[in-house]
Amino acid sequence: MSSESGRNVPWAVAVSFLIRPLPDVFSLPEVYAVADPLRKAFPNNQHVEAKIRQSLQLLRDRGDIAFEGRGRYRKLRAAVGRSVRIDFSEAARYASRSQIARVAIEAWVGTNVDCWRCRSSLLPVPTNTRLLDAVCQGAGHEVQVKAVSGISGDTLSGAAFGPMAKRLAEGSLPDYLIVSYDRLRSIVVLAEYIDGTDLVLERLKARSALREGARRAGWIGSVLDLGGLARHAVVGPTFDPDVASWP
Ligand SMILES: [Zn+2]
């Protein structure tokens, strides 16, 4: 899903999450100083810094921040609190129709989910050449986000088979964060981590090639078999009938 190009969050969304830990008034060098997670996904540092500056202009144009002069910026909007609600209006501002669910879910992840390994916050990463959708701001742990409409089952549709198999031959996959959501109600019902080191090559299966005439004819996707793997829920039902108080 996420390996298809152009489907990750736009840069301005990523930068809006990048500046979140900074004080209300901050400087460009302070933004660069916390940009290492992005540098990991984009080894060309000049590219990253140019994109950050462009994104700050965009955030200013839409009224999220103000330029204060002498390289200072001020945040104009309070950070959104945690919720299972998915904000589609935020994504609609940037993305084409087909991107909206994907971008909205990644923005939801950035607001609501912490790194499963070190508890630091997750930063959504713009489209890159790696299997990487988010990276934690504490230790740079890598995460692939899979948005599933309904409740996810024991298989997961993966990226193109070739790059997935190559990546698995080189080392383990990033951790997977599976976000099951209800499209009608715009809420996340379950978010679970799967340890990337559990996703061994034997669990990867090729799908049949897309037939001629399809938009990406000949493209071979993949399926990951999750059967029997531990799932670490970070958002899910907490209802317990034994402790619930009835009116
Ligand atoms: Zn981490």
GROMACS .gro file of C-alpha atoms and ligand atoms in nm:
model
  248
    1MET     CA    1   0.000   0.000   0.000
    2SER     CA    2   0.245   0.260   0.117
    3SER     CA    3   0.513   0.173  -0.136
    4GLU     CA    4   0.300   0.318  -0.413
    5SER     CA    5   0.449   0.653  -0.489
    6GLY     CA    6   0.281   0.977  -0.397
    7ARG     CA    7   0.068   0.834  -0.121
    8ASN     CA    8   0.248   0.940   0.194
    9VAL     CA    9   0.180   1.263   0.376
   10PRO     CA   10   0.274   1.588   0.199
   11TRP     CA   11   0.581   1.768   0.331
   12ALA     CA   12   0.384   2.044   0.504
   13VAL     CA   13   0.197   1.784   0.710
   14ALA     CA   14   0.524   1.616   0.808
   15VAL     CA   15   0.677   1.953   0.904
   16SER     CA   16   0.369   2.046   1.109
   17PHE     CA   17   0.443   1.734   1.316
   18LEU     CA   18   0.816   1.803   1.318
   19ILE     CA   19   0.771   2.141   1.489
   20ARG     CA   20   0.525   2.007   1.746
   21PRO     CA   21   0.787   1.947   2.022
   22LEU     CA   22   0.938   2.296   1.971
   23PRO     CA   23   0.838   2.596   2.188
   24ASP     CA   24   0.567   2.836   2.065
   25VAL     CA   25   0.835   3.068   1.924
   26PHE     CA   26   1.110   2.887   1.740
   27SER     CA   27   1.386   2.942   1.485
   28LEU     CA   28   1.484   2.772   1.161
   29PRO     CA   29   1.802   2.620   1.314
   30GLU     CA   30   1.583   2.469   1.586
   31VAL     CA   31   1.370   2.302   1.317
   32TYR     CA   32   1.680   2.171   1.138
   33ALA     CA   33   1.809   2.041   1.471
   34VAL     CA   34   1.510   1.808   1.513
   35ALA     CA   35   1.499   1.700   1.147
   36ASP     CA   36   1.721   1.393   1.177
   37PRO     CA   37   1.428   1.150   1.141
   38LEU     CA   38   1.356   1.307   0.799
   39ARG     CA   39   1.725   1.302   0.701
   40LYS     CA   40   1.716   0.929   0.751
   41ALA     CA   41   1.449   0.894   0.483
   42PHE     CA   42   1.607   1.154   0.253
   43PRO     CA   43   1.986   1.132   0.261
   44ASN     CA   44   2.022   1.457   0.061
   45ASN     CA   45   2.029   1.715   0.344
   46GLN     CA   46   1.991   2.017   0.116
   47HIS     CA   47   1.673   1.867  -0.023
   48VAL     CA   48   1.536   1.820   0.330
   49GLU     CA   49   1.619   2.175   0.437
   50ALA     CA   50   1.470   2.330   0.121
   51LYS     CA   51   1.152   2.127   0.171
   52ILE     CA   52   1.133   2.238   0.535
   53ARG     CA   53   1.157   2.606   0.434
   54GLN     CA   54   0.889   2.563   0.164
   55SER     CA   55   0.664   2.384   0.413
   56LEU     CA   56   0.704   2.661   0.672
   57GLN     CA   57   0.590   2.912   0.407
   58LEU     CA   58   0.289   2.695   0.333
   59LEU     CA   59   0.206   2.667   0.704
   60ARG     CA   60   0.231   3.046   0.726
   61ASP     CA   61   0.002   3.092   0.421
   62ARG     CA   62  -0.263   2.874   0.582
   63GLY     CA   63  -0.237   3.056   0.915
   64ASP     CA   64  -0.078   2.783   1.127
   65ILE     CA   65   0.237   2.986   1.203
   66ALA     CA   66   0.352   3.347   1.165
   67PHE     CA   67   0.694   3.479   1.063
   68GLU     CA   68   0.817   3.706   1.339
   69GLY     CA   69   1.122   3.838   1.155
   70ARG     CA   70   1.490   3.764   1.219
   71GLY     CA   71   1.434   3.394   1.150
   72ARG     CA   72   1.175   3.347   1.424
   73TYR     CA   73   0.841   3.174   1.382
   74ARG     CA   74   0.538   3.168   1.612
   75LYS     CA   75   0.279   2.890   1.636
   76LEU     CA   76  -0.076   3.022   1.597
   77ARG     CA   77  -0.273   2.703   1.654
   78ALA     CA   78  -0.289   2.487   1.963
   79ALA     CA   79  -0.195   2.122   1.914
   80VAL     CA   80  -0.491   1.886   1.874
   81GLY     CA   81  -0.557   1.643   2.157
   82ARG     CA   82  -0.567   1.267   2.123
   83SER     CA   83  -0.878   1.105   1.983
   84VAL     CA   84  -0.994   0.806   1.780
   85ARG     CA   85  -1.159   1.048   1.538
   86ILE     CA   86  -0.993   1.084   1.197
   87ASP     CA   87  -0.981   1.438   1.064
   88PHE     CA   88  -1.044   1.411   0.692
   89SER     CA   89  -1.072   1.787   0.647
   90GLU     CA   90  -0.701   1.825   0.721
   91ALA     CA   91  -0.607   1.578   0.444
   92ALA     CA   92  -0.860   1.724   0.199
   93ARG     CA   93  -0.665   2.049   0.208
   94TYR     CA   94  -0.363   1.888   0.044
   95ALA     CA   95  -0.427   1.561  -0.126
   96SER     CA   96  -0.606   1.427  -0.430
   97ARG     CA   97  -0.919   1.225  -0.364
   98SER     CA   98  -0.738   0.889  -0.367
   99GLN     CA   99  -0.480   1.010  -0.117
  100ILE     CA  100  -0.721   1.149   0.138
  101ALA     CA  101  -0.778   0.838   0.352
  102ARG     CA  102  -0.409   0.754   0.349
  103VAL     CA  103  -0.296   1.107   0.446
  104ALA     CA  104  -0.571   1.140   0.709
  105ILE     CA  105  -0.468   0.812   0.872
  106GLU     CA  106  -0.098   0.904   0.876
  107ALA     CA  107  -0.182   1.241   1.030
  108TRP     CA  108  -0.395   1.056   1.286
  109VAL     CA  109  -0.097   0.832   1.364
  110GLY     CA  110   0.129   1.135   1.413
  111THR     CA  111  -0.115   1.282   1.664
  112ASN     CA  112  -0.221   0.970   1.848
  113VAL     CA  113   0.036   0.691   1.841
  114ASP     CA  114   0.373   0.667   2.012
  115CYS     CA  115   0.664   0.442   1.922
  116TRP     CA  116   0.599   0.097   2.055
  117ARG     CA  117   0.969   0.043   2.132
  118CYS     CA  118   1.065   0.366   2.311
  119ARG     CA  119   0.737   0.561   2.370
  120SER     CA  120   0.858   0.870   2.184
  121SER     CA  121   0.621   1.036   1.936
  122LEU     CA  122   0.595   0.923   1.574
  123LEU     CA  123   0.671   1.160   1.289
  124PRO     CA  124   0.493   1.091   0.957
  125VAL     CA  125   0.748   1.091   0.673
  126PRO     CA  126   0.675   1.220   0.319
  127THR     CA  127   0.699   0.983   0.024
  128ASN     CA  128   1.044   0.826   0.004
  129THR     CA  129   1.214   0.534  -0.167
  130ARG     CA  130   1.211   0.311   0.140
  131LEU     CA  131   0.941   0.111   0.318
  132LEU     CA  132   0.899   0.392   0.563
  133ASP     CA  133   0.588   0.588   0.660
  134ALA     CA  134   0.678   0.714   1.006
  135VAL     CA  135   0.984   0.733   1.224
  136CYS     CA  136   1.003   0.788   1.599
  137GLN     CA  137   1.156   1.114   1.718
  138GLY     CA  138   1.341   0.952   2.006
  139ALA     CA  139   1.554   0.678   1.853
  140GLY     CA  140   1.461   0.677   1.484
  141HIS     CA  141   1.270   0.347   1.495
  142GLU     CA  142   1.104   0.290   1.157
  143VAL     CA  143   0.735   0.217   1.110
  144GLN     CA  144   0.522   0.114   0.814
  145VAL     CA  145   0.161   0.225   0.849
  146LYS     CA  146  -0.112   0.008   0.703
  147ALA     CA  147  -0.461   0.154   0.698
  148VAL     CA  148  -0.733  -0.109   0.675
  149SER     CA  149  -1.099  -0.023   0.630
  150GLY     CA  150  -1.286  -0.255   0.869
  151ILE     CA  151  -1.103  -0.489   1.105
  152SER     CA  152  -0.775  -0.626   0.967
  153GLY     CA  153  -0.746  -1.003   0.927
  154ASP     CA  154  -0.455  -1.245   0.917
  155THR     CA  155  -0.311  -1.121   0.588
  156LEU     CA  156  -0.190  -0.781   0.484
  157SER     CA  157  -0.151  -0.660   0.128
  158GLY     CA  158   0.208  -0.549   0.088
  159ALA     CA  159   0.415  -0.339  -0.148
  160ALA     CA  160   0.558  -0.464  -0.477
  161PHE     CA  161   0.689  -0.817  -0.423
  162GLY     CA  162   1.039  -0.761  -0.567
  163PRO     CA  163   1.146  -0.472  -0.341
  164MET     CA  164   0.983  -0.641  -0.039
  165ALA     CA  165   1.174  -0.966  -0.098
  166LYS     CA  166   1.497  -0.773  -0.155
  167ARG     CA  167   1.449  -0.575   0.164
  168LEU     CA  168   1.382  -0.897   0.360
  169ALA     CA  169   1.696  -1.054   0.218
  170GLU     CA  170   1.898  -0.753   0.343
  171GLY     CA  171   1.747  -0.740   0.689
  172SER     CA  172   1.423  -0.722   0.874
  173LEU     CA  173   1.126  -0.504   0.784
  174PRO     CA  174   1.029  -0.202   0.993
  175ASP     CA  175   0.760  -0.254   1.256
  176TYR     CA  176   0.412  -0.252   1.107
  177LEU     CA  177   0.139  -0.038   1.257
  178ILE     CA  178  -0.198  -0.167   1.140
  179VAL     CA  179  -0.473   0.091   1.174
  180SER     CA  180  -0.822  -0.056   1.138
  181TYR     CA  181  -1.079   0.217   1.082
  182ASP     CA  182  -1.447   0.265   1.023
  183ARG     CA  183  -1.487   0.475   0.713
  184LEU     CA  184  -1.853   0.563   0.774
  185ARG     CA  185  -1.793   0.701   1.123
  186SER     CA  186  -1.440   0.834   1.058
  187ILE     CA  187  -1.298   0.665   1.366
  188VAL     CA  188  -1.008   0.431   1.433
  189VAL     CA  189  -1.130   0.114   1.604
  190LEU     CA  190  -0.799  -0.067   1.650
  191ALA     CA  191  -0.430   0.016   1.608
  192GLU     CA  192  -0.181  -0.267   1.654
  193TYR     CA  193   0.193  -0.302   1.614
  194ILE     CA  194   0.351  -0.610   1.462
  195ASP     CA  195   0.720  -0.657   1.538
  196GLY     CA  196   0.906  -0.619   1.206
  197THR     CA  197   1.153  -0.892   1.302
  198ASP     CA  198   0.858  -1.138   1.308
  199LEU     CA  199   0.792  -1.074   0.939
  200VAL     CA  200   1.032  -1.328   0.790
  201LEU     CA  201   1.066  -1.405   0.419
  202GLU     CA  202   0.854  -1.722   0.448
  203ARG     CA  203   0.556  -1.501   0.537
  204LEU     CA  204   0.578  -1.305   0.211
  205LYS     CA  205   0.379  -1.434  -0.087
  206ALA     CA  206   0.364  -1.293  -0.439
  207ARG     CA  207   0.027  -1.210  -0.587
  208SER     CA  208  -0.045  -1.276  -0.953
  209ALA     CA  209   0.062  -0.999  -1.188
  210LEU     CA  210  -0.196  -0.733  -1.271
  211ARG     CA  211  -0.354  -0.820  -1.604
  212GLU     CA  212  -0.303  -0.634  -1.925
  213GLY     CA  213  -0.512  -0.319  -1.946
  214ALA     CA  214  -0.490  -0.255  -1.574
  215ARG     CA  215  -0.344   0.080  -1.478
  216ARG     CA  216  -0.022  -0.088  -1.362
  217ALA     CA  217  -0.027  -0.400  -1.584
  218GLY     CA  218   0.241  -0.655  -1.494
  219TRP     CA  219   0.288  -0.513  -1.143
  220ILE     CA  220   0.330  -0.790  -0.886
  221GLY     CA  221   0.206  -0.713  -0.539
  222SER     CA  222   0.262  -0.913  -0.223
  223VAL     CA  223   0.074  -1.049   0.074
  224LEU     CA  224   0.211  -1.086   0.425
  225ASP     CA  225   0.081  -1.375   0.632
  226LEU     CA  226   0.033  -1.256   0.990
  227GLY     CA  227  -0.112  -1.584   1.120
  228GLY     CA  228  -0.015  -1.653   1.481
  229LEU     CA  229   0.194  -1.338   1.523
  230ALA     CA  230   0.174  -1.130   1.841
  231ARG     CA  231  -0.019  -0.806   1.799
  232HIS     CA  232   0.051  -0.520   2.035
  233ALA     CA  233  -0.259  -0.302   2.054
  234VAL     CA  234  -0.202   0.067   2.124
  235VAL     CA  235  -0.560   0.174   2.051
  236GLY     CA  236  -0.848  -0.067   2.101
  237PRO     CA  237  -1.154  -0.153   2.302
  238THR     CA  238  -1.103  -0.112   2.676
  239PHE     CA  239  -1.461  -0.193   2.767
  240ASP     CA  240  -1.472  -0.442   3.053
  241PRO     CA  241  -1.824  -0.555   3.154
  242ASP     CA  242  -1.698  -0.641   3.504
  243VAL     CA  243  -1.594  -0.286   3.580
  244ALA     CA  244  -1.844  -0.094   3.367
  245SER     CA  245  -2.092   0.113   3.563
  246TRP     CA  246  -2.443   0.099   3.425
  247PRO     CA  247  -2.679   0.392   3.459
  248ZN      ZN  248   1.126   0.454   1.909
   0.00000   0.00000   0.00000
